[in-house]
Structures are given as C-alpha cells and as structure tokens.
PDB file of C-alpha atoms in Angstrom:
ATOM      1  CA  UNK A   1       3.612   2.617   4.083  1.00 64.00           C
ATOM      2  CA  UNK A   2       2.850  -0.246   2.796  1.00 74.00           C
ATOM      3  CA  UNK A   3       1.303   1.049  -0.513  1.00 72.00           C
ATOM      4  CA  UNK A   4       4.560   3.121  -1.203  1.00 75.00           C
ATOM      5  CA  UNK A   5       6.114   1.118  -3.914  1.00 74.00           C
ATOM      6  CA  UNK A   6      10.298   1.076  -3.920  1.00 74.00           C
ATOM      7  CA  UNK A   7      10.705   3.869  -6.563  1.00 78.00           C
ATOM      8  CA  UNK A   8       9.267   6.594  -4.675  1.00 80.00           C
ATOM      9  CA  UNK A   9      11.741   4.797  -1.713  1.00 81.00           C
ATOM     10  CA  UNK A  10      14.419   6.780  -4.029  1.00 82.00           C
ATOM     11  CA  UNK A  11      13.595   9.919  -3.497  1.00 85.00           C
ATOM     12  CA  UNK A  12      14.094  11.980   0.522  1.00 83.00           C
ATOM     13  CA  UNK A  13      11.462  12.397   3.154  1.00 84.00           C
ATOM     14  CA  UNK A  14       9.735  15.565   0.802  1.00 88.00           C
ATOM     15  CA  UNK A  15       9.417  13.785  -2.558  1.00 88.00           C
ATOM     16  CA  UNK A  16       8.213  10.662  -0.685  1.00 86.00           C
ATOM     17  CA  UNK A  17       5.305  13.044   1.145  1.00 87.00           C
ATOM     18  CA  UNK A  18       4.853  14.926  -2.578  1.00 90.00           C
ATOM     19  CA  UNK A  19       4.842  11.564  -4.459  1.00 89.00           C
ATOM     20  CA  UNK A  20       2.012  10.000  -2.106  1.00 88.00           C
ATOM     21  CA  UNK A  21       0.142  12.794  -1.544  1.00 90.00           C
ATOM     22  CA  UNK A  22       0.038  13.914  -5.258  1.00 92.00           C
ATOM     23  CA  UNK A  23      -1.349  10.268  -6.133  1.00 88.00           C
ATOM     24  CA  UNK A  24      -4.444  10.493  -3.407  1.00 89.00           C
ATOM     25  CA  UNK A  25      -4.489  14.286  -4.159  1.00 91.00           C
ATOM     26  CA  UNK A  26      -5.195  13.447  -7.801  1.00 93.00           C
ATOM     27  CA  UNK A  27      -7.610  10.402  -7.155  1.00 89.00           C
ATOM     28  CA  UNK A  28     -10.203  12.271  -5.369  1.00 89.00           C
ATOM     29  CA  UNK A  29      -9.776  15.441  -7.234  1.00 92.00           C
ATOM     30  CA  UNK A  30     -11.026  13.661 -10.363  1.00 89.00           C
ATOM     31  CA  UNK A  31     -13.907  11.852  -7.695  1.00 84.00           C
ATOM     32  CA  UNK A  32     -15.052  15.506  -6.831  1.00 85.00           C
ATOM     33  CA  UNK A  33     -14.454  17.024 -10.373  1.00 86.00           C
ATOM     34  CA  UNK A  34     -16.768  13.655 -12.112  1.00 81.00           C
ATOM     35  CA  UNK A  35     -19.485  13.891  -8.859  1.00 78.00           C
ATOM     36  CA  UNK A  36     -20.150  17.653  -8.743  1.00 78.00           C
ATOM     37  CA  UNK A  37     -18.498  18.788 -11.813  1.00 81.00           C
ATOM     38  CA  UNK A  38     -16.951  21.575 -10.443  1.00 86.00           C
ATOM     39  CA  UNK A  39     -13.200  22.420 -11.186  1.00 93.00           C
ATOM     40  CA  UNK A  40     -12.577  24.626  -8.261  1.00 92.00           C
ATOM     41  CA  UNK A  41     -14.086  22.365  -5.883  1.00 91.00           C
ATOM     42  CA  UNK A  42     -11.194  20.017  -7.446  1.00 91.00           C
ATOM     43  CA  UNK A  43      -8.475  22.118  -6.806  1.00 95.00           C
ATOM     44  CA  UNK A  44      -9.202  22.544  -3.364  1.00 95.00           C
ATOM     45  CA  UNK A  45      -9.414  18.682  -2.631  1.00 93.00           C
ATOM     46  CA  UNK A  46      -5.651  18.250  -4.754  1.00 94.00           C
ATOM     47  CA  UNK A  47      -4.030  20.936  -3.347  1.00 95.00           C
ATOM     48  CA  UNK A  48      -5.550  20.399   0.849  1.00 94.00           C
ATOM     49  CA  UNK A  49      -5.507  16.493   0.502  1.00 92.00           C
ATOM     50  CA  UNK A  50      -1.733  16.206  -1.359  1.00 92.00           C
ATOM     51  CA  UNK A  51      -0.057  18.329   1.281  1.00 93.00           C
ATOM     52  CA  UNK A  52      -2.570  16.514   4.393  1.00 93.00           C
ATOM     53  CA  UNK A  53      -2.335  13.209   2.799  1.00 90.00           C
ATOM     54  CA  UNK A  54       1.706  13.672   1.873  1.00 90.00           C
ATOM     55  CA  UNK A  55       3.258  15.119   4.963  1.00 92.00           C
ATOM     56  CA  UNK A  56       1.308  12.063   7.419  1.00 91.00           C
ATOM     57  CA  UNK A  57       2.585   9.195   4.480  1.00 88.00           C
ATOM     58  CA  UNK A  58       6.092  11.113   4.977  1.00 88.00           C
ATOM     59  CA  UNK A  59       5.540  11.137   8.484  1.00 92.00           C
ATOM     60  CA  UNK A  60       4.275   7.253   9.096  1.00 90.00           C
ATOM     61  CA  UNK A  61       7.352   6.216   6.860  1.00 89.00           C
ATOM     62  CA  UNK A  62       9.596   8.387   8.857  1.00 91.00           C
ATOM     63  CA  UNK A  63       8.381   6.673  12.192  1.00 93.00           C
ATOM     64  CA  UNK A  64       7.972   3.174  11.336  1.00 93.00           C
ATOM     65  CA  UNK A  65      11.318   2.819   9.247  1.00 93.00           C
ATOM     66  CA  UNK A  66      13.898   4.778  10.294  1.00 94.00           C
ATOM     67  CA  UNK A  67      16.811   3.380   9.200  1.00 92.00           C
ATOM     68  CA  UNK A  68      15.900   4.716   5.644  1.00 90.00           C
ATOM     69  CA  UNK A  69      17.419   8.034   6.422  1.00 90.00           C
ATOM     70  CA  UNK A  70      20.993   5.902   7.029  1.00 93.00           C
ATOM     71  CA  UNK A  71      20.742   4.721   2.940  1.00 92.00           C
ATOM     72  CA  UNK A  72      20.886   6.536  -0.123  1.00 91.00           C
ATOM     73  CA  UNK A  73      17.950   6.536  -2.424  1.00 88.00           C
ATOM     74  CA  UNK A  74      19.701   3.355  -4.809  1.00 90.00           C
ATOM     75  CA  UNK A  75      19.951   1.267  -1.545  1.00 93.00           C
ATOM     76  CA  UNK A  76      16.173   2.451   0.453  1.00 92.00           C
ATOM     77  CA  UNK A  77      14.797   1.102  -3.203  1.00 90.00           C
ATOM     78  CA  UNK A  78      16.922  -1.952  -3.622  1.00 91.00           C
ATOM     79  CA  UNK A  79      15.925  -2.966   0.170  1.00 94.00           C
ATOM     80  CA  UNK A  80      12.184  -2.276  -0.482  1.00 93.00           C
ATOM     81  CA  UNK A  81      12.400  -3.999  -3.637  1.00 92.00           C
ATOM     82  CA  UNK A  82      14.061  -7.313  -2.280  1.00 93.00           C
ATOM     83  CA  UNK A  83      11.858  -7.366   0.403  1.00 95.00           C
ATOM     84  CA  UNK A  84       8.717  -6.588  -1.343  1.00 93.00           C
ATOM     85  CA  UNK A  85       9.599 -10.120  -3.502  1.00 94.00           C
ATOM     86  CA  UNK A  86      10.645 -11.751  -0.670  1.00 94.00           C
ATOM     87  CA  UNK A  87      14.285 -11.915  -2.218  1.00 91.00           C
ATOM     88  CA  UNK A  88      17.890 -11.520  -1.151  1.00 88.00           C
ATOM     89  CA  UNK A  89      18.816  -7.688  -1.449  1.00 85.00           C
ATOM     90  CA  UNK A  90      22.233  -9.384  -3.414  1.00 84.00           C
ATOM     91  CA  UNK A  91      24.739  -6.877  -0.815  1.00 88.00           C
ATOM     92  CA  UNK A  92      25.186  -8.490   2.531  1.00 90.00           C
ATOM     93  CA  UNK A  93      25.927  -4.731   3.593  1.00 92.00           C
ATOM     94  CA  UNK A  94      21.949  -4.299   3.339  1.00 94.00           C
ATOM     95  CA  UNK A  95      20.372  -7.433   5.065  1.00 93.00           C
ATOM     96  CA  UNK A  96      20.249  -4.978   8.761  1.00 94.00           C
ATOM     97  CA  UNK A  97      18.039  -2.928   6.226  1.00 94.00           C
ATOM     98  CA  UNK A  98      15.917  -6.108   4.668  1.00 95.00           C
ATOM     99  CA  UNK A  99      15.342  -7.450   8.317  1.00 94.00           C
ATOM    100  CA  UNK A 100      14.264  -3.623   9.420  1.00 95.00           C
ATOM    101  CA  UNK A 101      11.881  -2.675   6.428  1.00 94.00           C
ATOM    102  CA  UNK A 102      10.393  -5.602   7.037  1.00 95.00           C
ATOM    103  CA  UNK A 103       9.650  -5.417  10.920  1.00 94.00           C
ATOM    104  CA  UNK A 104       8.209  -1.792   9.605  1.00 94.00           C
ATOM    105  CA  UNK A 105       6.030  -3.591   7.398  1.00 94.00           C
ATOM    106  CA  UNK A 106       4.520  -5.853  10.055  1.00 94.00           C
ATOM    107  CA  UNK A 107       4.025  -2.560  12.219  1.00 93.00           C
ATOM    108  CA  UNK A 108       2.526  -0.614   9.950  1.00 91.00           C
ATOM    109  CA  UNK A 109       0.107  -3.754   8.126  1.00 90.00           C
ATOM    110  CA  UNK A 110      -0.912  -4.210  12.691  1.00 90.00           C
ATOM    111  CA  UNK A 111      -1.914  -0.154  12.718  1.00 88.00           C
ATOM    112  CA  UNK A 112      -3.800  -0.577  10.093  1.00 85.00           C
ATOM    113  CA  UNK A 113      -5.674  -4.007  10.909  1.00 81.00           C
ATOM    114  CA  UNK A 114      -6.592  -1.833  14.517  1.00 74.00           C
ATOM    115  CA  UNK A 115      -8.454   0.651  11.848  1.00 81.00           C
ATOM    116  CA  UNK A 116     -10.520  -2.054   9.951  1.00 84.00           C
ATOM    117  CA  UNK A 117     -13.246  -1.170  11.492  1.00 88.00           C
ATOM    118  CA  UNK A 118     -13.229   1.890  10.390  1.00 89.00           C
ATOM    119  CA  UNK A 119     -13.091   0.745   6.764  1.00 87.00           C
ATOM    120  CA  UNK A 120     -15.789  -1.009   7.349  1.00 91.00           C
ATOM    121  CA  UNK A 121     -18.365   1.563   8.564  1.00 93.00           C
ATOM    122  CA  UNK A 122     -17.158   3.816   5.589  1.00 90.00           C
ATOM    123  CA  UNK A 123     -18.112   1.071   3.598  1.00 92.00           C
ATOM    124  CA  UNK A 124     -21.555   0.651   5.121  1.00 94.00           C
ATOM    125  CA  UNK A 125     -22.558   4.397   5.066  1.00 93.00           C
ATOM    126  CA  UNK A 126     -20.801   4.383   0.958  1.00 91.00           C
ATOM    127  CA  UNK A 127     -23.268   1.769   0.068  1.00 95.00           C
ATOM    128  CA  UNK A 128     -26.496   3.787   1.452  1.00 95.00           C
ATOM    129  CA  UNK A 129     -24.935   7.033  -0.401  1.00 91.00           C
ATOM    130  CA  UNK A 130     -25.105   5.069  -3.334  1.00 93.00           C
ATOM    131  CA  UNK A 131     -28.527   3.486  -3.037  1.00 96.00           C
ATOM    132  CA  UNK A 132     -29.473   7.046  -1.795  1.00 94.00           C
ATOM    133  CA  UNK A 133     -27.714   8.632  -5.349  1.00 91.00           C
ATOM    134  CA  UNK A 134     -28.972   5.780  -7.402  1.00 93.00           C
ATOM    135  CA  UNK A 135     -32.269   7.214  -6.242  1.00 94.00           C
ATOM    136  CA  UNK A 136     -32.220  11.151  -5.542  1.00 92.00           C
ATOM    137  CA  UNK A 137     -29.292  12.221  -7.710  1.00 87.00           C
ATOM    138  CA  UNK A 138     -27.382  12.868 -11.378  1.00 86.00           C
ATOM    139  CA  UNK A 139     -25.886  10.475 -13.002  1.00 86.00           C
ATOM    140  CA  UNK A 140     -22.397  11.741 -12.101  1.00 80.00           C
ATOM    141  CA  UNK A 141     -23.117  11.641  -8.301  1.00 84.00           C
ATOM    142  CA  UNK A 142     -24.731   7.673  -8.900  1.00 89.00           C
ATOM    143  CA  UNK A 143     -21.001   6.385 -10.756  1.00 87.00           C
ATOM    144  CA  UNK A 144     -18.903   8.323  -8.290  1.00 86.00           C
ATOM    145  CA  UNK A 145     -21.032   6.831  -5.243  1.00 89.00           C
ATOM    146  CA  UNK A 146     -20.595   3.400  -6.367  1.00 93.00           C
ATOM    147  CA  UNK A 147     -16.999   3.724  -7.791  1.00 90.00           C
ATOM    148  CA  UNK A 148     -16.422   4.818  -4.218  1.00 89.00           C
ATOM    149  CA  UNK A 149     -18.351   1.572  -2.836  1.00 93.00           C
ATOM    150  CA  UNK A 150     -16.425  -0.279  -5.083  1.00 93.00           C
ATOM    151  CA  UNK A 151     -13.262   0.855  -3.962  1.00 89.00           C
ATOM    152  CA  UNK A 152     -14.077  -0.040  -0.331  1.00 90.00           C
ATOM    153  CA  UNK A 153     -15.476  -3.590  -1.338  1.00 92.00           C
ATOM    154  CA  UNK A 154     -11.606  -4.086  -2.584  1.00 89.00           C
ATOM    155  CA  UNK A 155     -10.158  -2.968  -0.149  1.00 86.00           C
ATOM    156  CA  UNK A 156     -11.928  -5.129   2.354  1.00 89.00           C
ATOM    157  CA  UNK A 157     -12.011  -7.960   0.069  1.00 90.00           C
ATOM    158  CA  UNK A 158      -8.603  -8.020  -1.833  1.00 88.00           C
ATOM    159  CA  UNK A 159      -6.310  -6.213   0.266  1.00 85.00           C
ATOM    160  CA  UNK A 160      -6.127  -8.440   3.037  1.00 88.00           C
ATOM    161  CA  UNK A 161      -5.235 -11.274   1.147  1.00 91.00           C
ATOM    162  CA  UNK A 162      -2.932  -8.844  -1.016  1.00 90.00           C
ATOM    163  CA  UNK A 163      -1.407  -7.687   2.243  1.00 90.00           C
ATOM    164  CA  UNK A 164      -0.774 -11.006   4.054  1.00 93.00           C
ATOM    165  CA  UNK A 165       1.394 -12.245   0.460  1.00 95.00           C
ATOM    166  CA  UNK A 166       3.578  -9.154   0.831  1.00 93.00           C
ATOM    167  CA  UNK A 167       3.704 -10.223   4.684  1.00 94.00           C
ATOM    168  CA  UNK A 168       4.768 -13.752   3.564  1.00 96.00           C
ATOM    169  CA  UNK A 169       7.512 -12.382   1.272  1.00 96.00           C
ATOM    170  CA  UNK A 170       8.981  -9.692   3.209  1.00 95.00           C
ATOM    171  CA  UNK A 171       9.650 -12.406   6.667  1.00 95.00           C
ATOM    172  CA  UNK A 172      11.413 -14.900   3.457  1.00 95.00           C
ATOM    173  CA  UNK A 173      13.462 -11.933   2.650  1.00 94.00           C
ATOM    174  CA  UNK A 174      14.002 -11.096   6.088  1.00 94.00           C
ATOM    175  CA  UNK A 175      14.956 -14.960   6.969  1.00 93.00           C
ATOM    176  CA  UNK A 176      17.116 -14.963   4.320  1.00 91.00           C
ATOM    177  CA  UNK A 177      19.182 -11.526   5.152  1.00 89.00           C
ATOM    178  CA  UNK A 178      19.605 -12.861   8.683  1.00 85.00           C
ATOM    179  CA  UNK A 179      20.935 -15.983   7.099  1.00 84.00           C
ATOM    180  CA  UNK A 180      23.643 -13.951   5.105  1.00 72.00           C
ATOM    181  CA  UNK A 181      24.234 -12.116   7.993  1.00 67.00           C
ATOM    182  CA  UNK A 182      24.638 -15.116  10.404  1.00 62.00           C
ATOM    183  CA  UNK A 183      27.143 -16.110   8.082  1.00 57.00           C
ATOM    184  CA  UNK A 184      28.631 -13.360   7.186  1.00 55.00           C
ATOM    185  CA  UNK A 185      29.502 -13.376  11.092  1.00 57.00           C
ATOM    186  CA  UNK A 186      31.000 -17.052  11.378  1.00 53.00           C
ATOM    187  CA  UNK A 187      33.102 -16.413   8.546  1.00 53.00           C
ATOM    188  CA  UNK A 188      34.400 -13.437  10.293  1.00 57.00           C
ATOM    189  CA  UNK A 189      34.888 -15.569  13.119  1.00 56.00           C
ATOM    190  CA  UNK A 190      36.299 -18.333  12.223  1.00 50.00           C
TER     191      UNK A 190
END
C-alpha cells in the first residue's frame, strides 16, 4: 500500500489489484524471460503473479483504508496525493480522509517492518545464488542473480529511509487536516 502511487488511487478495487499486479507481473516476467530465456516460462510468472500479486495489493488496500470506497476516484487521488507531500488536500470536506490514509499508512509501513526479517534472509540466500551463478552458470542467470541482489540491497538500504520521509509527510498532512477540521468546527460553533 504504500508503493501504490495516487493515480492508480483513481481507479475501483479491480483496476487497483490489475494496476499493481500487472507492474510486479511484468517485473519478474522479464527476470525469468532474461535468466532462463524462455518465453513460456514468462507467461506463466505474468499471468499467476499479476492476478496473486493484484488481488492481495487490492485486498491489503481494501483492509487498511477503508474509507476509500466512501470517495470517488478524483477525491481517493487528491487525498493520497496531499498526503503523500505532506500537504493540505485544499477541500476541508476531505481532511477525515487525509487523517485516515494516513493512519493506513502507519499500519501498513508497521506490517511490513514485522516482515524485515524476511527481507533480509532473501537477501542473504540472493547473494549466495549470485556468487553460486557468478560461478556455475550463463551469463543471463549471473545479471539476473545480482540484479535481484541488487534490488534487495535497496530495499534494505533506501527504503527505510524512503519510507520514514513519506511517514514524516503524511502525519504534517494529517496535522494539518485536523487543524482545518478543528476549525472548521469552532467556526461552526461559534
């Protein structure tokens, strides 16, 4: 969830699932197809890991947000957007929405810190798959092994520090929507 950027936020629950899944689908379909060279072996990974991949992203989002489903497409992006940047959505009619996309956020960023370890043992066995294809195998199995090492380096390197930025700027974004909303209600009241 918190990879989905705000345009696919647009579409409904199925062209979120399609639009996530198709990306990861795609991604290790061209992994498989430059490691073993075989197009069938490909289209299997696309087509099994887009629909896997797709219906749990739709799924996750579903759970962790659900006030999405009470907003049209315009107003899910303009929320994720805002909040993403850590800015004021600009329609005091959406700061309930900032304040709850951005509580999903800081559920879904604690799932996945309880998984880092995970990440890192994939990372451990990618590196002796690589040292192993560096030795053993083609030259197509040795650049997919260590794109794939790669890949997990970022992701424990960069992404945390990517992750705790978008933390940072969704809570300003939230602070600020309860702000407008706080006095949105003493104007009402007074």
């Amino acid at each position: 969830m918190i990879l989905v950027p705000g345009w696919l936020w647009q579409r409904g629950p199925v062209g979120r699932g399609v639009g996530a899944g198709l990306g990861v689908g795609v991604f290790s379909a061209a992994f498989v197809l430059v490691e073993a060279g075989s197009w069938p072996g490909a289209a299997v990974v696309l087509v099994v890991l887009s629909l896997f991949y797709g219906i749990r992203v739709a799924r996750r989002m579903r759970r962790l947000w659900p006030e999405a489903a009470h907003l049209n497409g315009a107003d899910r992006a303009a929320v994720v957007r805002a909040t993403r940047r850590g800015q004021d959505a600009g329609d005091p009619r959406l700061a309930p929405s900032v304040a709850a996309y951005a509580g999903a956020l800081r559920r879904a960023a604690e799932e996945d810190r309880l998984r880092r370890w995970i990440v890192v043992l994939v990372t451990v066995l990618a590196v002796g798959l690589a040292v192993y294809d560096t030795l053993r195998s083609s030259t197509g199995e040795t650049v997919a092994s260590w794109l794939v090492v790669v890949l997990f380096a970022a992701d424990l390197m960069w992404w945390p520090r990517r992750r705790a930025r978008l933390l940072d700027r969704a809570g300003r974004a939230e602070a600020s929507a309860r702000r407008g909303t706080d006095a949105g209600r003493a104007a009402d009241g007074s």
